[in-house]
Each structure stands twice: as C-alpha cells, then as structure tokens.
Amino acid sequence: MNKRQALLIGLAAVTMPFGRDAGAQPKKAQGTGTEAALRDTIVQFEKAWNRHDVNACLALMTEDVWFTQAIDYYGRMKGKAAVKAVFEYDVKNTDLRWEVKGVRMMPDGTASVVLRQVGLIPPKTDGKYKREDVSEPSFSRWRVAGGKWQLFFFTSHKGWALDEMKKDGMQ
C-alpha cells in the first residue's frame, strides 16, 4: 500500500462518522417554553375538546386551574375536579374554535393569550352548526408544568378578559 492509499483510508476512517449525518441534520428542536410550543398546545386543547375527550383537555390544565365561561360562579370552577364537574357536559356535547389574537410571553415565564372563542352547538346541518356562541375577547394564562405548557387561567367573560389584558399590557 502506498502512502497516498494509506492517507486516503485514514482520512476516510476519520471523516466517515461525520459525513454520514452531514446531509441529514435534525430539525431545530422546539423549546418547551417557546411561543411556538404554546401555540401547538392551544391547538392540542382545541382538538381534544373537538374529540370530546374530557381527560385530554384536563391533561392540558394545571391542578390549580381556574376555568370560567362568562361568569365565575364564585370560584366553584377552581381546580381540575371542579372544571370537570362543571364542563364535562360541554366538552362532550359541543365543539370549540379558539382563534389566537395575541400572545405575550411574560417575564415570570408564563404566557398570556387573547383568544376569540367560538362555542359550536350541534347538530351540524349543511356544514353549519345549529348555533355559534362567540366570546371575544377571551383570555387565558399558561405556564410550563411537567415539561409542557398547561392552562392555569381562562375566562370568556368580556369585562374580566379586558381587565386581565390591560394588566398584562395587551390592550
């Protein structure tokens, strides 16, 4: 074997581990606390609701979640158990559309999201729902817990949503 062949074989042996993956670099990992990951979680929540999967919706909420629709019922909807008791029927019998209108990543690592919520009431005839209930704005807060974004506050009450938006500099 001449010097040139030995050099080429040696060079190939050294560079082969790098060359194999050079053309197939992994996609940039999406960080847990990013806005993109949050938006994905919001889509997951909407899909879970529209599958009428109560447990999947609850899995995207913190244990101490405060979830309200239009009125607060004096805190009766604080915590997953209360949310399940109050909203299980809604999840099982309605569809939901959440349109993100604004996101603000907060200095404490949480995120505030302004939504346009549309409650879709079946039955669906000719591609249209029997009724569509629009709540705009609706407001939600999210935090990373257990390595994923989770909902810890939601209201569709317009006045309350506007107050929270103002607090978070989103108005």
PDB file of C-alpha atoms in Angstrom:
ATOM      1  CA  MET A   1       0.000   0.000   0.000  1.00  0.00           C
ATOM      2  CA  ASN A   2       1.480   3.326  -0.953  1.00  0.00           C
ATOM      3  CA  LYS A   3       1.409   6.475   1.163  1.00  0.00           C
ATOM      4  CA  ARG A   4      -1.416   8.005  -0.843  1.00  0.00           C
ATOM      5  CA  GLN A   5      -3.740   4.997  -0.320  1.00  0.00           C
ATOM      6  CA  ALA A   6      -2.925   4.863   3.390  1.00  0.00           C
ATOM      7  CA  LEU A   7      -3.636   8.582   3.727  1.00  0.00           C
ATOM      8  CA  LEU A   8      -6.990   8.273   1.916  1.00  0.00           C
ATOM      9  CA  ILE A   9      -8.046   5.267   4.003  1.00  0.00           C
ATOM     10  CA  GLY A  10      -7.048   7.082   7.194  1.00  0.00           C
ATOM     11  CA  LEU A  11      -8.886  10.226   6.119  1.00  0.00           C
ATOM     12  CA  ALA A  12     -11.996   8.196   5.256  1.00  0.00           C
ATOM     13  CA  ALA A  13     -11.899   6.437   8.637  1.00  0.00           C
ATOM     14  CA  VAL A  14     -11.674   9.751  10.481  1.00  0.00           C
ATOM     15  CA  THR A  15     -14.346  11.600   8.493  1.00  0.00           C
ATOM     16  CA  MET A  16     -16.856   8.781   7.994  1.00  0.00           C
ATOM     17  CA  PRO A  17     -18.672   9.288  11.335  1.00  0.00           C
ATOM     18  CA  PHE A  18     -19.181  12.967  10.481  1.00  0.00           C
ATOM     19  CA  GLY A  19     -20.075  12.556   6.831  1.00  0.00           C
ATOM     20  CA  ARG A  20     -22.892  10.118   7.462  1.00  0.00           C
ATOM     21  CA  ASP A  21     -25.024  12.710   9.264  1.00  0.00           C
ATOM     22  CA  ALA A  22     -23.875  15.840   7.473  1.00  0.00           C
ATOM     23  CA  GLY A  23     -26.739  15.848   4.980  1.00  0.00           C
ATOM     24  CA  ALA A  24     -29.399  14.798   7.473  1.00  0.00           C
ATOM     25  CA  GLN A  25     -29.161  17.271  10.300  1.00  0.00           C
ATOM     26  CA  PRO A  26     -32.022  17.108  12.754  1.00  0.00           C
ATOM     27  CA  LYS A  27     -34.640  19.818  12.685  1.00  0.00           C
ATOM     28  CA  LYS A  28     -34.146  22.552  15.234  1.00  0.00           C
ATOM     29  CA  ALA A  29     -35.712  21.395  18.449  1.00  0.00           C
ATOM     30  CA  GLN A  30     -38.718  23.396  19.559  1.00  0.00           C
ATOM     31  CA  GLY A  31     -38.110  24.509  23.130  1.00  0.00           C
ATOM     32  CA  THR A  32     -40.716  23.760  25.764  1.00  0.00           C
ATOM     33  CA  GLY A  33     -41.250  27.356  26.830  1.00  0.00           C
ATOM     34  CA  THR A  34     -41.452  28.883  23.360  1.00  0.00           C
ATOM     35  CA  GLU A  35     -44.385  30.659  21.771  1.00  0.00           C
ATOM     36  CA  ALA A  36     -44.449  28.038  19.018  1.00  0.00           C
ATOM     37  CA  ALA A  37     -44.789  25.250  21.614  1.00  0.00           C
ATOM     38  CA  LEU A  38     -47.553  27.227  23.333  1.00  0.00           C
ATOM     39  CA  ARG A  39     -49.453  27.666  20.078  1.00  0.00           C
ATOM     40  CA  ASP A  40     -49.123  23.913  19.446  1.00  0.00           C
ATOM     41  CA  THR A  41     -50.571  23.240  22.902  1.00  0.00           C
ATOM     42  CA  ILE A  42     -53.520  25.540  22.211  1.00  0.00           C
ATOM     43  CA  VAL A  43     -54.215  23.582  19.019  1.00  0.00           C
ATOM     44  CA  GLN A  44     -53.960  20.317  21.015  1.00  0.00           C
ATOM     45  CA  PHE A  45     -56.502  21.650  23.521  1.00  0.00           C
ATOM     46  CA  GLU A  46     -58.949  22.591  20.771  1.00  0.00           C
ATOM     47  CA  LYS A  47     -58.523  19.184  19.091  1.00  0.00           C
ATOM     48  CA  ALA A  48     -59.047  17.344  22.396  1.00  0.00           C
ATOM     49  CA  TRP A  49     -62.247  19.315  23.013  1.00  0.00           C
ATOM     50  CA  ASN A  50     -63.496  18.592  19.500  1.00  0.00           C
ATOM     51  CA  ARG A  51     -62.796  14.861  20.009  1.00  0.00           C
ATOM     52  CA  HIS A  52     -64.952  15.274  23.143  1.00  0.00           C
ATOM     53  CA  ASP A  53     -62.070  13.866  25.204  1.00  0.00           C
ATOM     54  CA  VAL A  54     -62.522  15.339  28.670  1.00  0.00           C
ATOM     55  CA  ASN A  55     -59.387  13.715  30.101  1.00  0.00           C
ATOM     56  CA  ALA A  56     -57.194  15.006  27.264  1.00  0.00           C
ATOM     57  CA  CYS A  57     -58.484  18.534  27.913  1.00  0.00           C
ATOM     58  CA  LEU A  58     -57.820  18.191  31.637  1.00  0.00           C
ATOM     59  CA  ALA A  59     -54.299  16.902  30.929  1.00  0.00           C
ATOM     60  CA  LEU A  60     -53.532  20.295  29.371  1.00  0.00           C
ATOM     61  CA  MET A  61     -54.565  22.139  32.558  1.00  0.00           C
ATOM     62  CA  THR A  62     -52.726  22.645  35.828  1.00  0.00           C
ATOM     63  CA  GLU A  63     -54.138  21.133  39.018  1.00  0.00           C
ATOM     64  CA  ASP A  64     -54.994  24.637  40.265  1.00  0.00           C
ATOM     65  CA  VAL A  65     -56.656  25.792  37.022  1.00  0.00           C
ATOM     66  CA  TRP A  66     -59.350  28.456  37.201  1.00  0.00           C
ATOM     67  CA  PHE A  67     -61.555  27.985  34.125  1.00  0.00           C
ATOM     68  CA  THR A  68     -64.668  30.091  33.651  1.00  0.00           C
ATOM     69  CA  GLN A  69     -67.210  30.695  30.934  1.00  0.00           C
ATOM     70  CA  ALA A  70     -68.881  34.115  31.040  1.00  0.00           C
ATOM     71  CA  ILE A  71     -69.461  34.125  34.806  1.00  0.00           C
ATOM     72  CA  ASP A  72     -67.319  32.930  37.678  1.00  0.00           C
ATOM     73  CA  TYR A  73     -69.808  31.084  39.868  1.00  0.00           C
ATOM     74  CA  TYR A  74     -67.808  32.447  42.823  1.00  0.00           C
ATOM     75  CA  GLY A  75     -64.778  30.263  42.352  1.00  0.00           C
ATOM     76  CA  ARG A  76     -66.570  26.940  42.021  1.00  0.00           C
ATOM     77  CA  MET A  77     -64.529  26.195  38.922  1.00  0.00           C
ATOM     78  CA  LYS A  78     -61.118  26.304  40.568  1.00  0.00           C
ATOM     79  CA  GLY A  79     -59.141  23.088  40.238  1.00  0.00           C
ATOM     80  CA  LYS A  80     -59.387  20.217  37.776  1.00  0.00           C
ATOM     81  CA  ALA A  81     -62.104  18.369  39.696  1.00  0.00           C
ATOM     82  CA  ALA A  82     -64.383  21.430  39.672  1.00  0.00           C
ATOM     83  CA  VAL A  83     -63.665  22.109  35.998  1.00  0.00           C
ATOM     84  CA  LYS A  84     -64.509  18.510  35.132  1.00  0.00           C
ATOM     85  CA  ALA A  85     -67.743  18.613  37.125  1.00  0.00           C
ATOM     86  CA  VAL A  86     -68.896  21.868  35.526  1.00  0.00           C
ATOM     87  CA  PHE A  87     -67.632  21.483  31.945  1.00  0.00           C
ATOM     88  CA  GLU A  88     -67.689  17.749  31.229  1.00  0.00           C
ATOM     89  CA  TYR A  89     -71.101  18.050  29.558  1.00  0.00           C
ATOM     90  CA  ASP A  90     -69.897  20.963  27.394  1.00  0.00           C
ATOM     91  CA  VAL A  91     -66.781  19.113  26.250  1.00  0.00           C
ATOM     92  CA  LYS A  92     -68.807  16.023  25.384  1.00  0.00           C
ATOM     93  CA  ASN A  93     -71.598  17.886  23.575  1.00  0.00           C
ATOM     94  CA  THR A  94     -70.132  20.956  21.863  1.00  0.00           C
ATOM     95  CA  ASP A  95     -67.297  21.815  19.544  1.00  0.00           C
ATOM     96  CA  LEU A  96     -64.842  24.632  20.114  1.00  0.00           C
ATOM     97  CA  ARG A  97     -62.846  27.018  17.994  1.00  0.00           C
ATOM     98  CA  TRP A  98     -60.094  29.114  19.563  1.00  0.00           C
ATOM     99  CA  GLU A  99     -58.523  31.769  17.364  1.00  0.00           C
ATOM    100  CA  VAL A 100     -55.362  33.231  18.882  1.00  0.00           C
ATOM    101  CA  LYS A 101     -55.479  37.029  18.631  1.00  0.00           C
ATOM    102  CA  GLY A 102     -52.383  37.805  20.664  1.00  0.00           C
ATOM    103  CA  VAL A 103     -49.655  36.194  22.758  1.00  0.00           C
ATOM    104  CA  ARG A 104     -47.440  37.859  25.321  1.00  0.00           C
ATOM    105  CA  MET A 105     -44.595  35.965  26.920  1.00  0.00           C
ATOM    106  CA  MET A 106     -44.342  37.276  30.475  1.00  0.00           C
ATOM    107  CA  PRO A 107     -41.119  37.908  32.429  1.00  0.00           C
ATOM    108  CA  ASP A 108     -42.046  35.230  35.002  1.00  0.00           C
ATOM    109  CA  GLY A 109     -42.088  32.518  32.306  1.00  0.00           C
ATOM    110  CA  THR A 110     -45.863  32.381  31.937  1.00  0.00           C
ATOM    111  CA  ALA A 111     -47.741  33.441  28.824  1.00  0.00           C
ATOM    112  CA  SER A 112     -50.924  35.427  28.330  1.00  0.00           C
ATOM    113  CA  VAL A 113     -53.088  34.658  25.318  1.00  0.00           C
ATOM    114  CA  VAL A 114     -56.017  36.633  23.928  1.00  0.00           C
ATOM    115  CA  LEU A 115     -58.497  34.437  22.085  1.00  0.00           C
ATOM    116  CA  ARG A 116     -61.667  34.629  20.100  1.00  0.00           C
ATOM    117  CA  GLN A 117     -63.667  31.688  21.392  1.00  0.00           C
ATOM    118  CA  VAL A 118     -66.495  30.213  19.385  1.00  0.00           C
ATOM    119  CA  GLY A 119     -68.678  27.601  21.038  1.00  0.00           C
ATOM    120  CA  LEU A 120     -70.186  25.460  18.301  1.00  0.00           C
ATOM    121  CA  ILE A 121     -73.508  23.873  19.141  1.00  0.00           C
ATOM    122  CA  PRO A 122     -74.525  20.750  17.171  1.00  0.00           C
ATOM    123  CA  PRO A 123     -76.248  19.395  15.243  1.00  0.00           C
ATOM    124  CA  LYS A 124     -74.424  20.378  12.115  1.00  0.00           C
ATOM    125  CA  THR A 125     -76.612  20.711   9.017  1.00  0.00           C
ATOM    126  CA  ASP A 126     -75.263  21.537   5.561  1.00  0.00           C
ATOM    127  CA  GLY A 127     -71.865  22.278   7.096  1.00  0.00           C
ATOM    128  CA  LYS A 128     -73.261  24.769   9.618  1.00  0.00           C
ATOM    129  CA  TYR A 129     -73.781  24.389  13.327  1.00  0.00           C
ATOM    130  CA  LYS A 130     -77.175  24.946  14.902  1.00  0.00           C
ATOM    131  CA  ARG A 131     -75.673  27.840  16.873  1.00  0.00           C
ATOM    132  CA  GLU A 132     -72.342  29.602  17.294  1.00  0.00           C
ATOM    133  CA  ASP A 133     -71.644  31.435  20.552  1.00  0.00           C
ATOM    134  CA  VAL A 134     -68.812  33.944  20.173  1.00  0.00           C
ATOM    135  CA  SER A 135     -66.838  35.216  23.172  1.00  0.00           C
ATOM    136  CA  GLU A 136     -64.419  37.945  22.162  1.00  0.00           C
ATOM    137  CA  PRO A 137     -62.143  38.629  23.749  1.00  0.00           C
ATOM    138  CA  SER A 138     -61.493  35.588  25.861  1.00  0.00           C
ATOM    139  CA  PHE A 139     -58.313  35.470  27.891  1.00  0.00           C
ATOM    140  CA  SER A 140     -56.036  32.672  29.081  1.00  0.00           C
ATOM    141  CA  ARG A 141     -52.810  32.257  31.009  1.00  0.00           C
ATOM    142  CA  TRP A 142     -50.408  29.362  30.563  1.00  0.00           C
ATOM    143  CA  ARG A 143     -47.312  28.105  32.366  1.00  0.00           C
ATOM    144  CA  VAL A 144     -44.851  25.304  31.812  1.00  0.00           C
ATOM    145  CA  ALA A 145     -45.516  22.463  34.234  1.00  0.00           C
ATOM    146  CA  GLY A 146     -44.285  18.907  33.883  1.00  0.00           C
ATOM    147  CA  GLY A 147     -42.265  19.892  30.822  1.00  0.00           C
ATOM    148  CA  LYS A 148     -45.210  21.224  28.808  1.00  0.00           C
ATOM    149  CA  TRP A 149     -47.441  24.275  28.557  1.00  0.00           C
ATOM    150  CA  GLN A 150     -50.568  23.991  30.686  1.00  0.00           C
ATOM    151  CA  LEU A 151     -53.574  26.248  31.077  1.00  0.00           C
ATOM    152  CA  PHE A 152     -53.934  27.748  34.548  1.00  0.00           C
ATOM    153  CA  PHE A 153     -56.486  30.518  33.940  1.00  0.00           C
ATOM    154  CA  PHE A 154     -59.246  31.078  31.401  1.00  0.00           C
ATOM    155  CA  THR A 155     -62.236  33.377  31.143  1.00  0.00           C
ATOM    156  CA  SER A 156     -64.674  34.120  28.374  1.00  0.00           C
ATOM    157  CA  HIS A 157     -66.245  36.945  30.407  1.00  0.00           C
ATOM    158  CA  LYS A 158     -65.569  40.027  28.262  1.00  0.00           C
ATOM    159  CA  GLY A 159     -65.145  42.500  31.124  1.00  0.00           C
ATOM    160  CA  TRP A 160     -62.831  40.226  33.058  1.00  0.00           C
ATOM    161  CA  ALA A 161     -60.855  39.393  29.906  1.00  0.00           C
ATOM    162  CA  LEU A 162     -60.393  43.106  29.145  1.00  0.00           C
ATOM    163  CA  ASP A 163     -59.208  43.751  32.723  1.00  0.00           C
ATOM    164  CA  GLU A 164     -56.655  40.930  32.526  1.00  0.00           C
ATOM    165  CA  MET A 165     -55.473  42.085  29.090  1.00  0.00           C
ATOM    166  CA  LYS A 166     -54.891  45.561  30.491  1.00  0.00           C
ATOM    167  CA  LYS A 167     -52.943  44.157  33.473  1.00  0.00           C
ATOM    168  CA  ASP A 168     -50.703  42.237  31.086  1.00  0.00           C
ATOM    169  CA  GLY A 169     -50.209  45.132  28.652  1.00  0.00           C
ATOM    170  CA  MET A 170     -52.181  43.538  25.834  1.00  0.00           C
ATOM    171  CA  GLN A 171     -54.749  46.245  25.167  1.00  0.00           C
TER     172      GLN A 171
END
